[in-house]
Short mmCIF file of C-alpha atoms and ligand atoms in Angstrom, two decimals:
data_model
loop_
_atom_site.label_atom_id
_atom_site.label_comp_id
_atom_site.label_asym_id
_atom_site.label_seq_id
_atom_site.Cartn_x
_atom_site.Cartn_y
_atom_site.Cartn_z
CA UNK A 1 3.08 -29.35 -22.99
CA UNK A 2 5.45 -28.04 -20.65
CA UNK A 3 2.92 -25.60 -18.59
CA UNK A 4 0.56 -28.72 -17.55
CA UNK A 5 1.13 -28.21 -13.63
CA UNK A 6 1.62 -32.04 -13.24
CA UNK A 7 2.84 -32.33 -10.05
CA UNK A 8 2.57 -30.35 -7.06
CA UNK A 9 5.43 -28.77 -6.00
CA UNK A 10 5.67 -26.13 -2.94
CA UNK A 11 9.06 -23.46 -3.51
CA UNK A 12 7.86 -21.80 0.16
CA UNK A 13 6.03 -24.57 1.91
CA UNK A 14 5.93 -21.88 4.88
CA UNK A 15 3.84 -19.62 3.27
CA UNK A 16 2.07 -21.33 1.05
CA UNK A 17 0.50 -23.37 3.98
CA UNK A 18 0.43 -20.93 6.16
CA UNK A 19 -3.02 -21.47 5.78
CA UNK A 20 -3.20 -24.66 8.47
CA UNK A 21 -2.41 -22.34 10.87
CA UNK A 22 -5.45 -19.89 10.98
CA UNK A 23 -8.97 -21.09 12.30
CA UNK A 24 -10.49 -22.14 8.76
CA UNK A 25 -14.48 -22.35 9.37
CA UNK A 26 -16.97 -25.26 8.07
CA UNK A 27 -14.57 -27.45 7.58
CA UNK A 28 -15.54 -31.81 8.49
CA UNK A 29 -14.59 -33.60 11.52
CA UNK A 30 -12.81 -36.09 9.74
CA UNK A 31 -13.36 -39.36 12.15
CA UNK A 32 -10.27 -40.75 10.21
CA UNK A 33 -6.99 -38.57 9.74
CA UNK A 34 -5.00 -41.05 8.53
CA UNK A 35 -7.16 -41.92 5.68
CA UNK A 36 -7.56 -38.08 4.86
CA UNK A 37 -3.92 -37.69 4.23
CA UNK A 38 -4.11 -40.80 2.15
CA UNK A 39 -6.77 -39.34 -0.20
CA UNK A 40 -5.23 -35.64 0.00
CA UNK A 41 -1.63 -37.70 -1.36
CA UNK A 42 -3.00 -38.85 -3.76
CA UNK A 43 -4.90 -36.02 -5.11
CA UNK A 44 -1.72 -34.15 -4.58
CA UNK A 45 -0.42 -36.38 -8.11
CA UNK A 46 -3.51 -36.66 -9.67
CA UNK A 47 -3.45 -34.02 -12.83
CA UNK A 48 -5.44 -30.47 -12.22
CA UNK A 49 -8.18 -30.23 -13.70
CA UNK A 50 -7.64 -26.64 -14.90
CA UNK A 51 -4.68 -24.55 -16.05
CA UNK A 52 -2.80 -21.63 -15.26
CA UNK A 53 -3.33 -20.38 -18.68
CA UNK A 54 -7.15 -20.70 -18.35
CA UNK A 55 -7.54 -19.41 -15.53
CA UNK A 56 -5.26 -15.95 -16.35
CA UNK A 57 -7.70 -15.69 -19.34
CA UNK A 58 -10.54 -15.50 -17.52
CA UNK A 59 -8.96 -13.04 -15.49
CA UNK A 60 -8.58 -10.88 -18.41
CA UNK A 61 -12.03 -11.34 -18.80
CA UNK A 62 -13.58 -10.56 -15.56
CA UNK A 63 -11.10 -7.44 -15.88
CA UNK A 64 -13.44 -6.62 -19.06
CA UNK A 65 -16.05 -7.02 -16.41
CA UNK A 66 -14.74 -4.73 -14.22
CA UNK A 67 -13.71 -1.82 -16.71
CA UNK A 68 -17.99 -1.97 -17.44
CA UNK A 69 -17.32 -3.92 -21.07
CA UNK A 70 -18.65 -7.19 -20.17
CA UNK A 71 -21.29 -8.72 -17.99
CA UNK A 72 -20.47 -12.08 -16.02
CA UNK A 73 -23.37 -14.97 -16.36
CA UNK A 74 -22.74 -17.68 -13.15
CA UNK A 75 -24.91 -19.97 -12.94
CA UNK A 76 -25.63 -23.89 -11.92
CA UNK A 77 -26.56 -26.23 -8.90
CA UNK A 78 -26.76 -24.71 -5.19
CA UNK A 79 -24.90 -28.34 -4.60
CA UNK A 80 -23.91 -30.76 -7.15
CA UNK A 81 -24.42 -34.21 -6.22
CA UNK A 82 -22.61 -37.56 -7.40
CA UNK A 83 -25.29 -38.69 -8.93
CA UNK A 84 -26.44 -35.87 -10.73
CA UNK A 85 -23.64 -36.91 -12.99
CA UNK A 86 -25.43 -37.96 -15.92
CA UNK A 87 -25.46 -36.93 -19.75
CA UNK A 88 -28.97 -35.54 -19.46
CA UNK A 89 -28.67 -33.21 -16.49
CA UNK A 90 -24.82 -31.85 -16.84
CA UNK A 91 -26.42 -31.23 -21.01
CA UNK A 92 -29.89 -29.55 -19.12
CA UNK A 93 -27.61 -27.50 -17.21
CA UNK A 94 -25.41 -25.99 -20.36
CA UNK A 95 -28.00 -25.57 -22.48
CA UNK A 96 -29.84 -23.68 -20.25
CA UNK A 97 -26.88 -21.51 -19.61
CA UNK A 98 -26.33 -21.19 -23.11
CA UNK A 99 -29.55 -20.00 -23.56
CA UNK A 100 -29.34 -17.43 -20.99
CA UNK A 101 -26.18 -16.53 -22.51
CA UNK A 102 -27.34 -15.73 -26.01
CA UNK A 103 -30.64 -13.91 -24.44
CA UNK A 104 -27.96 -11.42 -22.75
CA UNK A 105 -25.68 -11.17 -25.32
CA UNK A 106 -28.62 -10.16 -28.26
CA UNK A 107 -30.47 -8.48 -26.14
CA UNK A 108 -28.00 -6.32 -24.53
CA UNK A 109 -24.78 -6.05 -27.39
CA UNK A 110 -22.50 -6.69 -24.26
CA UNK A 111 -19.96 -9.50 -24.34
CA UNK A 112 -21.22 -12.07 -21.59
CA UNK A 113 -18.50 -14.38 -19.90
CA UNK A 114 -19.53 -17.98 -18.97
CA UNK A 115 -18.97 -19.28 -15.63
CA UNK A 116 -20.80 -22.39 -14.44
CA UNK A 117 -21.42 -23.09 -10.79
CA UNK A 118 -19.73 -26.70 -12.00
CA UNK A 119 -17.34 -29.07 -11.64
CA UNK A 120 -16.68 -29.13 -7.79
CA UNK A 121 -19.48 -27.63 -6.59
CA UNK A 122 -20.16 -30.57 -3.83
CA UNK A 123 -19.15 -28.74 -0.32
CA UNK A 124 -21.96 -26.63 1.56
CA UNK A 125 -21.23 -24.49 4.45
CA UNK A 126 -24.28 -24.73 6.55
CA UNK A 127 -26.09 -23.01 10.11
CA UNK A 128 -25.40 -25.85 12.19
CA UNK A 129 -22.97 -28.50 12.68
CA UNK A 130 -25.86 -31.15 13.33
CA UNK A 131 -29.26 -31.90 12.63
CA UNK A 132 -32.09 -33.51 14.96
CA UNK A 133 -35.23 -36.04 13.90
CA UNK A 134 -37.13 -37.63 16.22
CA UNK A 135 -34.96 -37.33 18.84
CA UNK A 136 -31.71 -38.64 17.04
CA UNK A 137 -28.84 -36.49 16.06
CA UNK A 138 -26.50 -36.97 13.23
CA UNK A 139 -23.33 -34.90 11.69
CA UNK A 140 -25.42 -32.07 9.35
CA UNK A 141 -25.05 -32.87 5.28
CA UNK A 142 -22.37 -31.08 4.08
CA UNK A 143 -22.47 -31.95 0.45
CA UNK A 144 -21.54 -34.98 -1.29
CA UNK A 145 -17.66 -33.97 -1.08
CA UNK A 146 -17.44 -34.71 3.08
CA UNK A 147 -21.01 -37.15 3.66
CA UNK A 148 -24.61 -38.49 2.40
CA UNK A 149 -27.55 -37.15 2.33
CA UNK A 150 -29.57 -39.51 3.93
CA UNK A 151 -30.25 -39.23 7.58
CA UNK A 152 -28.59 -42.32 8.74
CA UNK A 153 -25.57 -42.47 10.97
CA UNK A 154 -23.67 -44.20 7.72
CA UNK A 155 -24.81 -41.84 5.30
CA UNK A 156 -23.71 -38.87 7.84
CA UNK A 157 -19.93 -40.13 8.73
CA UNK A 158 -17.48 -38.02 6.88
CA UNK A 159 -15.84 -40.08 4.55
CA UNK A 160 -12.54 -38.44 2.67
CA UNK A 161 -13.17 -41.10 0.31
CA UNK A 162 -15.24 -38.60 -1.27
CA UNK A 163 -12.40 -36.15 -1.85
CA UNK A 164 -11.33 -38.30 -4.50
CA UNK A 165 -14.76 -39.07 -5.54
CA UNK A 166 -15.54 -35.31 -5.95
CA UNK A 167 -12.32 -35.21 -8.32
CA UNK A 168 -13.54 -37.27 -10.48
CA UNK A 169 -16.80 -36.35 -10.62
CA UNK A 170 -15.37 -32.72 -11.75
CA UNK A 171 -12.81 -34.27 -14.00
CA UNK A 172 -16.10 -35.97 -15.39
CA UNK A 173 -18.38 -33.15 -16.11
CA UNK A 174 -15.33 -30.63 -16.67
CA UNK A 175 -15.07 -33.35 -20.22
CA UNK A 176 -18.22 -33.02 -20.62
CA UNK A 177 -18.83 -28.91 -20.53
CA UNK A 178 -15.51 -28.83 -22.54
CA UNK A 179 -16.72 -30.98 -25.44
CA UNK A 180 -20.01 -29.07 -25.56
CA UNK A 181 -18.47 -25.20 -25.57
CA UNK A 182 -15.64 -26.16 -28.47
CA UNK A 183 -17.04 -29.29 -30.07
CA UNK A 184 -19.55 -27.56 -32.52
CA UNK A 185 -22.67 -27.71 -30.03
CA UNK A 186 -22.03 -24.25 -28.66
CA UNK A 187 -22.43 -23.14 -31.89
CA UNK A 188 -24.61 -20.18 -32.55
CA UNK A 189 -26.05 -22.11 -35.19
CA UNK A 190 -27.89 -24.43 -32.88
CA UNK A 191 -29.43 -21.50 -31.08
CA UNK A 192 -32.50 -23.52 -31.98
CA UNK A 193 -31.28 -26.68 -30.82
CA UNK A 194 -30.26 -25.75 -27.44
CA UNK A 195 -34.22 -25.23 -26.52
CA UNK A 196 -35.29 -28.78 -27.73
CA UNK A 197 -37.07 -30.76 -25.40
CA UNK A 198 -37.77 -27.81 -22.53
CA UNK A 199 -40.99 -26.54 -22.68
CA UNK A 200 -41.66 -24.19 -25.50
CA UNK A 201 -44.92 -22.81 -25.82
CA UNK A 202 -44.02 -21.23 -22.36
CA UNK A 203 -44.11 -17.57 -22.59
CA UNK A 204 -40.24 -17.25 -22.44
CA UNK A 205 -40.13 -20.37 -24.60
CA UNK A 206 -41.26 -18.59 -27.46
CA UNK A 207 -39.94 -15.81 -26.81
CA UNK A 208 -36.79 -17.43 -27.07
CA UNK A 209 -37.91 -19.30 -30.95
CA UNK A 210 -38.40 -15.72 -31.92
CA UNK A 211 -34.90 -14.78 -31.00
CA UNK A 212 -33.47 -17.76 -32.15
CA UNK A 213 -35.15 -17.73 -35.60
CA UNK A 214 -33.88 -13.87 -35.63
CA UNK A 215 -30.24 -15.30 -34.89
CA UNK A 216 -30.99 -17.64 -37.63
CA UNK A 217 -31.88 -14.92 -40.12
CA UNK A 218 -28.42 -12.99 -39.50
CA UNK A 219 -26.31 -16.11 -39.90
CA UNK A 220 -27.78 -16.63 -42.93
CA UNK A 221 -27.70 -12.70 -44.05
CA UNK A 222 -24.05 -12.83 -43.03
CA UNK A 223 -23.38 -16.20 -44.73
CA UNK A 224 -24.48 -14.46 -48.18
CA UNK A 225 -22.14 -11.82 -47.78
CA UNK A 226 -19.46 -14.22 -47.35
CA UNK A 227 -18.81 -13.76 -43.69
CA UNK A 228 -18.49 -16.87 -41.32
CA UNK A 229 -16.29 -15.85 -38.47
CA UNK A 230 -15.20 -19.11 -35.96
CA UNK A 231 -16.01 -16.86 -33.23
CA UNK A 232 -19.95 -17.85 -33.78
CA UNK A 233 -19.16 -21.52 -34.13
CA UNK A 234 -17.26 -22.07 -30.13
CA UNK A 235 -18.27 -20.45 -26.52
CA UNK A 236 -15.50 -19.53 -24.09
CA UNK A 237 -16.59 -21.79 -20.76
CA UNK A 238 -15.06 -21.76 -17.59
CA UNK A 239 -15.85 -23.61 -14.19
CA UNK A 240 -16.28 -22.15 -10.41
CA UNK A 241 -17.36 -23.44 -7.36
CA UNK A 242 -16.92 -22.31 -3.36
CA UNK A 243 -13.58 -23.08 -2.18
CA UNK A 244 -14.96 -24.57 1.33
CA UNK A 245 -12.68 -27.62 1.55
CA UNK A 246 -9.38 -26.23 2.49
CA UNK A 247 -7.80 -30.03 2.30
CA UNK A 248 -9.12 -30.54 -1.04
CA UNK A 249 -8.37 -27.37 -2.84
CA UNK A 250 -4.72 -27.33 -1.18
CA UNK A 251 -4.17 -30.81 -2.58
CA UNK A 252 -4.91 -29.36 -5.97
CA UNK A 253 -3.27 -26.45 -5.69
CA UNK A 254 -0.32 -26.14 -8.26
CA UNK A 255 2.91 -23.94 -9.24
CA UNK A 256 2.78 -22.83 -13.35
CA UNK A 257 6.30 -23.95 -14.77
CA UNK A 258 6.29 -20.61 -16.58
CA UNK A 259 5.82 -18.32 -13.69
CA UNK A 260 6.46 -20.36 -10.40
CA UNK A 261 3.08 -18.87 -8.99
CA UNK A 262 0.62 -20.94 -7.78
CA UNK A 263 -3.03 -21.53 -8.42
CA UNK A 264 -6.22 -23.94 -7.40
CA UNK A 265 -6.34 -26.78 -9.79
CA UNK A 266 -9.74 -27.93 -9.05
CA UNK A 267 -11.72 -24.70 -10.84
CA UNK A 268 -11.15 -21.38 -12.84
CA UNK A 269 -13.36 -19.37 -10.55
CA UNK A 270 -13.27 -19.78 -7.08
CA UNK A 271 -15.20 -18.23 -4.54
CA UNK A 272 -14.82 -17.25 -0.77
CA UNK A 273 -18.50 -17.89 1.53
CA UNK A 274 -20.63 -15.23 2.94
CA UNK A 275 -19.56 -17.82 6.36
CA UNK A 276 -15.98 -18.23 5.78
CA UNK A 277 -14.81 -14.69 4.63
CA UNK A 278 -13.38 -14.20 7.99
CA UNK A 279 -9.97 -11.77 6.93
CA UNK A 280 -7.96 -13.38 9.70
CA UNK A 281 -9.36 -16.82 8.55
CA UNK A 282 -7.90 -19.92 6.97
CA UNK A 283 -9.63 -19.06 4.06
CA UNK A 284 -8.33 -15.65 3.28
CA UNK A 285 -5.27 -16.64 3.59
CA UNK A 286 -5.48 -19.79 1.57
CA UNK A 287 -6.86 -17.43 -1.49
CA UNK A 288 -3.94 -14.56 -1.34
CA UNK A 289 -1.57 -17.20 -2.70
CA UNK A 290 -3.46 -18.43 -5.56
CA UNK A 291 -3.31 -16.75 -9.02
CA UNK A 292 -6.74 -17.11 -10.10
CA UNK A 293 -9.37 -14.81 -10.80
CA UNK A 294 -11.14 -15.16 -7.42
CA UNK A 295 -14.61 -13.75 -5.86
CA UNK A 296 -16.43 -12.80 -2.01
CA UNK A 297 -19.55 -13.43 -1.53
CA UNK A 298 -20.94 -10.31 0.65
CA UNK A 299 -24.33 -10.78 2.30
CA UNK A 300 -25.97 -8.13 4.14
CA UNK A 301 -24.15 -7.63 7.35
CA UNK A 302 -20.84 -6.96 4.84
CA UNK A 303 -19.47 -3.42 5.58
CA UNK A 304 -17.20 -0.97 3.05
CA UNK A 305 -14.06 -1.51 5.91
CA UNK A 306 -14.31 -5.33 5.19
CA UNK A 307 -14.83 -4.55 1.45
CA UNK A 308 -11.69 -2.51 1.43
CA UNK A 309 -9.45 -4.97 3.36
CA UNK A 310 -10.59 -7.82 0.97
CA UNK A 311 -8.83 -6.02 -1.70
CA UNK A 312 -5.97 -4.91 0.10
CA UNK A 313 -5.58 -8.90 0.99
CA UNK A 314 -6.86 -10.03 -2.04
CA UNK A 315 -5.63 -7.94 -4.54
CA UNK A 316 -2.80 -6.25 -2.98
CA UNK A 317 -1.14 -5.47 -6.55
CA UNK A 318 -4.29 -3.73 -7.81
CA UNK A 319 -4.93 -5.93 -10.66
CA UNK A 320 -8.55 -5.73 -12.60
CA UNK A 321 -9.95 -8.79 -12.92
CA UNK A 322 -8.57 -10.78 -10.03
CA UNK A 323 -11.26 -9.78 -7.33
CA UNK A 324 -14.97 -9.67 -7.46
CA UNK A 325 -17.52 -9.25 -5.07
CA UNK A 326 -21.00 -11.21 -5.57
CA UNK A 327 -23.27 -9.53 -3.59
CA UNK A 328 -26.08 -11.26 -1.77
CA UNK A 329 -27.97 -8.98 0.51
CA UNK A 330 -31.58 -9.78 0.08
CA UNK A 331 -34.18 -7.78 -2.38
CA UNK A 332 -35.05 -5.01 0.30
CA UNK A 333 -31.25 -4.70 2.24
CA UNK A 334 -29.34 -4.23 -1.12
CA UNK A 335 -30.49 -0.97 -1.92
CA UNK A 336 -30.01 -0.01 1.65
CA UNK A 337 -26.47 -1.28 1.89
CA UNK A 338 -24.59 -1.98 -1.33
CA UNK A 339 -24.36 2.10 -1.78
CA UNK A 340 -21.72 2.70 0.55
CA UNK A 341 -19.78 -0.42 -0.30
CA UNK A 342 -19.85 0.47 -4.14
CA UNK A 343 -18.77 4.07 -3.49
CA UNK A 344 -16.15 3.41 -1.09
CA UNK A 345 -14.97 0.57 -2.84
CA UNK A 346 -14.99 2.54 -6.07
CA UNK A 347 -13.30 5.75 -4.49
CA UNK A 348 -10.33 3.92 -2.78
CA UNK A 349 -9.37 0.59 -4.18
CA UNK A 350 -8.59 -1.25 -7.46
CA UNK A 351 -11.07 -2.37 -9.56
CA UNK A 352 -13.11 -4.88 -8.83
CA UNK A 353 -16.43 -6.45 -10.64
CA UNK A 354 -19.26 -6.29 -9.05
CA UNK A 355 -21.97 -9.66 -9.17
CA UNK A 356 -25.55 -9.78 -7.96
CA UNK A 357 -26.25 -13.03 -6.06
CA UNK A 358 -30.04 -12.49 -5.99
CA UNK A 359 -31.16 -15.90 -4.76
CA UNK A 360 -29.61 -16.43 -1.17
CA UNK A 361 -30.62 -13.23 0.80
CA UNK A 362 -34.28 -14.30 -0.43
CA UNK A 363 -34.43 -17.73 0.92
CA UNK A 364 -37.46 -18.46 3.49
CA UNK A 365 -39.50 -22.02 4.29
CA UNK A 366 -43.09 -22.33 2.75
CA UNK A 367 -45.82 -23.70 4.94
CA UNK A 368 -45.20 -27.26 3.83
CA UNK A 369 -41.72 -27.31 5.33
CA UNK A 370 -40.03 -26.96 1.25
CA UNK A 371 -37.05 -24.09 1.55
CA UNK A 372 -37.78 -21.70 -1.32
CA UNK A 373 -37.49 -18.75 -3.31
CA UNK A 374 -39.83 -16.39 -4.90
CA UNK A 375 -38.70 -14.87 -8.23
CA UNK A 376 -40.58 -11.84 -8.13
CA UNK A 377 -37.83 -11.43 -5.01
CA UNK A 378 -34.73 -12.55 -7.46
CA UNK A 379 -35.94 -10.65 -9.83
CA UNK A 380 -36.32 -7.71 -7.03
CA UNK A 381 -32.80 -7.80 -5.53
CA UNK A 382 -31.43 -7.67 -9.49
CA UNK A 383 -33.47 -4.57 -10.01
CA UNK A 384 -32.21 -3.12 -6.70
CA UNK A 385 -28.83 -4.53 -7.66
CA UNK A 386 -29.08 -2.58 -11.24
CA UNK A 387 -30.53 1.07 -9.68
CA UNK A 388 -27.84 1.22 -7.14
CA UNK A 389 -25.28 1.23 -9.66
CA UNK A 390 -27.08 3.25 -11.90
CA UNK A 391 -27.51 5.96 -9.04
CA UNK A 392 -23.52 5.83 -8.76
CA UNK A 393 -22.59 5.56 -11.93
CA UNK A 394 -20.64 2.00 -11.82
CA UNK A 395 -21.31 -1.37 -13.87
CA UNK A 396 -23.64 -3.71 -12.69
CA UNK A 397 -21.72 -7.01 -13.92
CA UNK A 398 -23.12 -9.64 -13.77
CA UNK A 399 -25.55 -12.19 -11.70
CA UNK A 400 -24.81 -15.51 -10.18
CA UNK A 401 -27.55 -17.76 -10.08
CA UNK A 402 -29.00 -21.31 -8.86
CA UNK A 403 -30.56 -23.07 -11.58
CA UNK A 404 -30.99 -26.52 -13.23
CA UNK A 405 -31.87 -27.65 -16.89
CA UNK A 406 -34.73 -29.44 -15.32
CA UNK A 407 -38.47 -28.64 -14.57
CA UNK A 408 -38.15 -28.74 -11.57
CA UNK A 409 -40.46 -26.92 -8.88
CA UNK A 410 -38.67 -25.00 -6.03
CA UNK A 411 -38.73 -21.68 -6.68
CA UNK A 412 -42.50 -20.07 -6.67
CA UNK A 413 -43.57 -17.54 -8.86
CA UNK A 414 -42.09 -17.16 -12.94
CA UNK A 415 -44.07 -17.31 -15.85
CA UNK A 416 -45.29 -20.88 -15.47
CA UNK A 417 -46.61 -19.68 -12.00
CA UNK A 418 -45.14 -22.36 -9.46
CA UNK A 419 -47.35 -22.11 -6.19
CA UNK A 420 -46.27 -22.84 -2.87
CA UNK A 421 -48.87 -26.51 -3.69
CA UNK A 422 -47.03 -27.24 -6.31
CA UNK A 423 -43.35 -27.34 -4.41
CA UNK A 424 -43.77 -30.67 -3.61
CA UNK A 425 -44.62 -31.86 -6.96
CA UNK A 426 -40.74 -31.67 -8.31
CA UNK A 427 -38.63 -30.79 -5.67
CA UNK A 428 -34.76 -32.36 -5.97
CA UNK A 429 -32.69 -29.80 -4.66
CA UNK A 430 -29.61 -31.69 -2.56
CA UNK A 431 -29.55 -27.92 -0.64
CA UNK A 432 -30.72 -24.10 -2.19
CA UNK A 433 -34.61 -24.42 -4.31
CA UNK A 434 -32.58 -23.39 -7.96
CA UNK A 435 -34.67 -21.49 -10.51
CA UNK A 436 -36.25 -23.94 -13.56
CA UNK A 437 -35.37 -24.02 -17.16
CA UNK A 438 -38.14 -21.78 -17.73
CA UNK A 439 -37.71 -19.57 -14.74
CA UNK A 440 -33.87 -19.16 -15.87
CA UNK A 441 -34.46 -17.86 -19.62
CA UNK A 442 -37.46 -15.64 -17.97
CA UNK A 443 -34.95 -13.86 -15.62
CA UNK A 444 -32.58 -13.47 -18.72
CA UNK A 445 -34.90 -11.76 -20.70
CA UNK A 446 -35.74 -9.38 -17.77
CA UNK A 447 -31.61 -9.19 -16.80
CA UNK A 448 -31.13 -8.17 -21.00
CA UNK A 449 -34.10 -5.70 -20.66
CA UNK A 450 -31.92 -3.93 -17.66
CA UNK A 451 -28.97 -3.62 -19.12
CA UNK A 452 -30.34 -2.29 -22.46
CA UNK A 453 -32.04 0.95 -20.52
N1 LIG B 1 -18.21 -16.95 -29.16
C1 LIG B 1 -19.21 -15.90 -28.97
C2 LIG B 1 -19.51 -15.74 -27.48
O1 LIG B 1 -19.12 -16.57 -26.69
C3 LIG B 1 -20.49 -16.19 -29.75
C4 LIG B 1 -21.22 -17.44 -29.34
C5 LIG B 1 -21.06 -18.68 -29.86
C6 LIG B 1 -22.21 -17.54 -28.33
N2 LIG B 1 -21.90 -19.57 -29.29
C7 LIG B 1 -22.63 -18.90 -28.33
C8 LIG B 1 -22.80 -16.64 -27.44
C9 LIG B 1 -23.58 -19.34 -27.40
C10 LIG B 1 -23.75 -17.10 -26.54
C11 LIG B 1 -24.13 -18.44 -26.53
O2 LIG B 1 -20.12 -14.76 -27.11
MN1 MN B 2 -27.08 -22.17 -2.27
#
């Protein structure tokens, strides 16, 4: 194949690094340059893990998105870990997603694109560069990408070692969601299969039988009539993740034989942080001179000037599809402040889709120290989320959520009823409490419910 992207190769090295000259926020202290540019070589050979192609399909379909015809499901870890790369919890993950997928799709006749918060989702921005106990402190955890989790001065020491390590932990579970959307597993005919082995008899597990049985029934109906389209039997996925790591995602960064334009290897979707959106920032910059479909995240403090210069920066050719804006204000300040943005936004710039975030503006610590979530407050910002855009008359489109496959317990509330006593029971989150399996095809019932009315 001639458009493979297989080496990296920089026509304007000026401009296209014209990044490294900007203040670029959250990045490591590297203790060991020399060893950095050693890893960030050799990533700079290593094959992307995405193509151009891919990534200017999904562009067409987050355009879809932001024309109102489709609604975006985003979803996966707050921070994927090395060892969370296992069979079990990458297939958790996709199922669930899956799940959620076909709960949207039925229940609201809307094409839903597939994004997973996978494949390179190991860098976290965080508050503080360092963290205290007992009187020692040690370099903050970053995510697995930059250190360890473990509060030892070892574990702590950014290593760039794990540059590499995060590649092919991506590469891994990239193989893995690829197999699974194309390789007859996506198929609509295991709409049954997908829920085997969560808990059922939940409220939203059965819910979800009855749908799938329902699916079940039309496959067959439409099977008698002689209709068996390959569009039922293979799901469109794609992969996103923040791009925090300036040094990682330039190393992957690569030019498209057929175009000469550039775009980040490492992901499909990547996203700018509510921390790092700074428009004279190295991360601004870094994003104008990619070609993939790319997204904001704007928390409350966000304001319609910002908004517009995004897409003036971002999107300077006016092109649907390329920018959207996952909003992530908190249940109460999104229907106090995502008005104006929407309406100015919508009056003076190029489209743009718009995402509700509702998990990290509704982040607070329970008694017992866990970091959690409610879901009657998820569930509250999407609702607030849903009205303002109903009150303007744009397209709510989509949400972007943390979740896992597993049962976990980190998020309170949700059919099961976590309490705040029962956080402790399963909690494994490396950073962000994610919603459960349960707690994830619960909020896509409600999510299908809004978008029907
Ligand atoms: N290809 C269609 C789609 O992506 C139908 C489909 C196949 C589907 N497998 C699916 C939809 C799994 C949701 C979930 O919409
Ligand atoms: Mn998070």
């Amino acid at each position: 194949m001639e458009n493979l992207m297989t080496t990296q190769h920089t026509p304007t090295p000026t401009t296209a690094d014209a990044w490294r000259g900007l203040p670029a926020a959250q990045q490591p202290q590297w203790p060991d340059p020399e060893l950095l540019r050693e890893v960030t070589d050799g990533l700079a050979h290593a094959p992307a893990l995405v193509f151009a192609e891919e990534c200017d399909r999904l562009r067409e379909r987050m355009a879809a998105v932001a024309r109102g015809e489709a609604f975006l499901l985003q979803g996966g870890d707050c921070a994927e870990t090395f060892a969370g790369v296992t069979a079990d919890a990458i297939n958790g993950k996709l199922r669930t997603l899956l799940q959620m997928a076909v709960v949207l799709t039925h229940g609201a006749a809307v094409p839903v694109v597939k994004v997973g918060r996978i494949a390179g989702q190991y860098a976290k921005p965080r508050s503080r560069p360092t963290e205290t106990q007992g009187g020692v402190t040690l370099p903050v955890y970053r995510g697995d990408a930059v250190n360890g989790l473990a509060f030892t001065p070892v574990d702590r020491r950014p290593d760039p070692r794990r540059l590499r390590r995060m590649y092919e932990a991506s590469a891994a579970t990239l193989n893995l969601v690829r197999a699974f959307a194309t390789g007859g597993y996506a198929d609509l005919h295991q709409a049954h299969a997908w829920n085997r082995g969560f808990v059922s008899h939940s409220p939203a597990g059965r819910r979800y039988e009855e749908l799938a049985a329902e699916i079940d029934r039309s496959l067959r109906f439409m099977a008698a009539c002689g209709v068996d389209p390959q569009e039922l039997r293979a799901v469109e996925f794609f992969a996103g993740h923040e791009g925090l790591l300036l040094d990682y995602e330039a190393a992957l960064t690569r030019t498209d034989s057929r175009t000469g334009l550039r775009y980040a290897g490492s992901g499909h979707l990547l996203w700018i942080g509510e921390r790092t959106r700074d428009l004279d920032g190295a991360h601004v910059e870094y994003f104008s001179r990619i070609r993939n479909p790319i997204a904001v995240k704007l928390g409350p403090d966000a304001t319609a000037d910002q908004a517009l210069a995004y897409t003036e920066k971002l999107n300077p050719t006016a092109e649907p599809g390329r920018l959207t804006f996952v909003v992530r204000m908190g249940a109460d300040a999104v229907r106090d402040r995502l008005p104006t943005l929407v309406a100015k936004v919508t009056a003076q710039a190029a489209p743009v889709a718009w995402v509700c975030d509702p998990m990290h503006g509704n982040t607070f610590e329970a008694p017992s120290g866990h970091k959690t979530r409610r879901f009657e407050d998820i569930l509250g910002e999407v609702e607030g989320f849903f009205a303002v855009h109903r009150d303007l008359g744009t397209h709510a489109g989509g949400i972007h959520v943390e979740l896992t496959g597993d049962d976990v317990t980190e998020c309170i509330g949700g059919g099961e009823e976590v309490q705040v006593a029962d956080l402790h029971r399963r909690y494994e989150t490396a950073c962000d409490p994610r919603l459960n399996h349960n707690q994830s095809l619960e909020l896509a019932f409600l999510v299908a419910q809004m978008l029907r009315t």
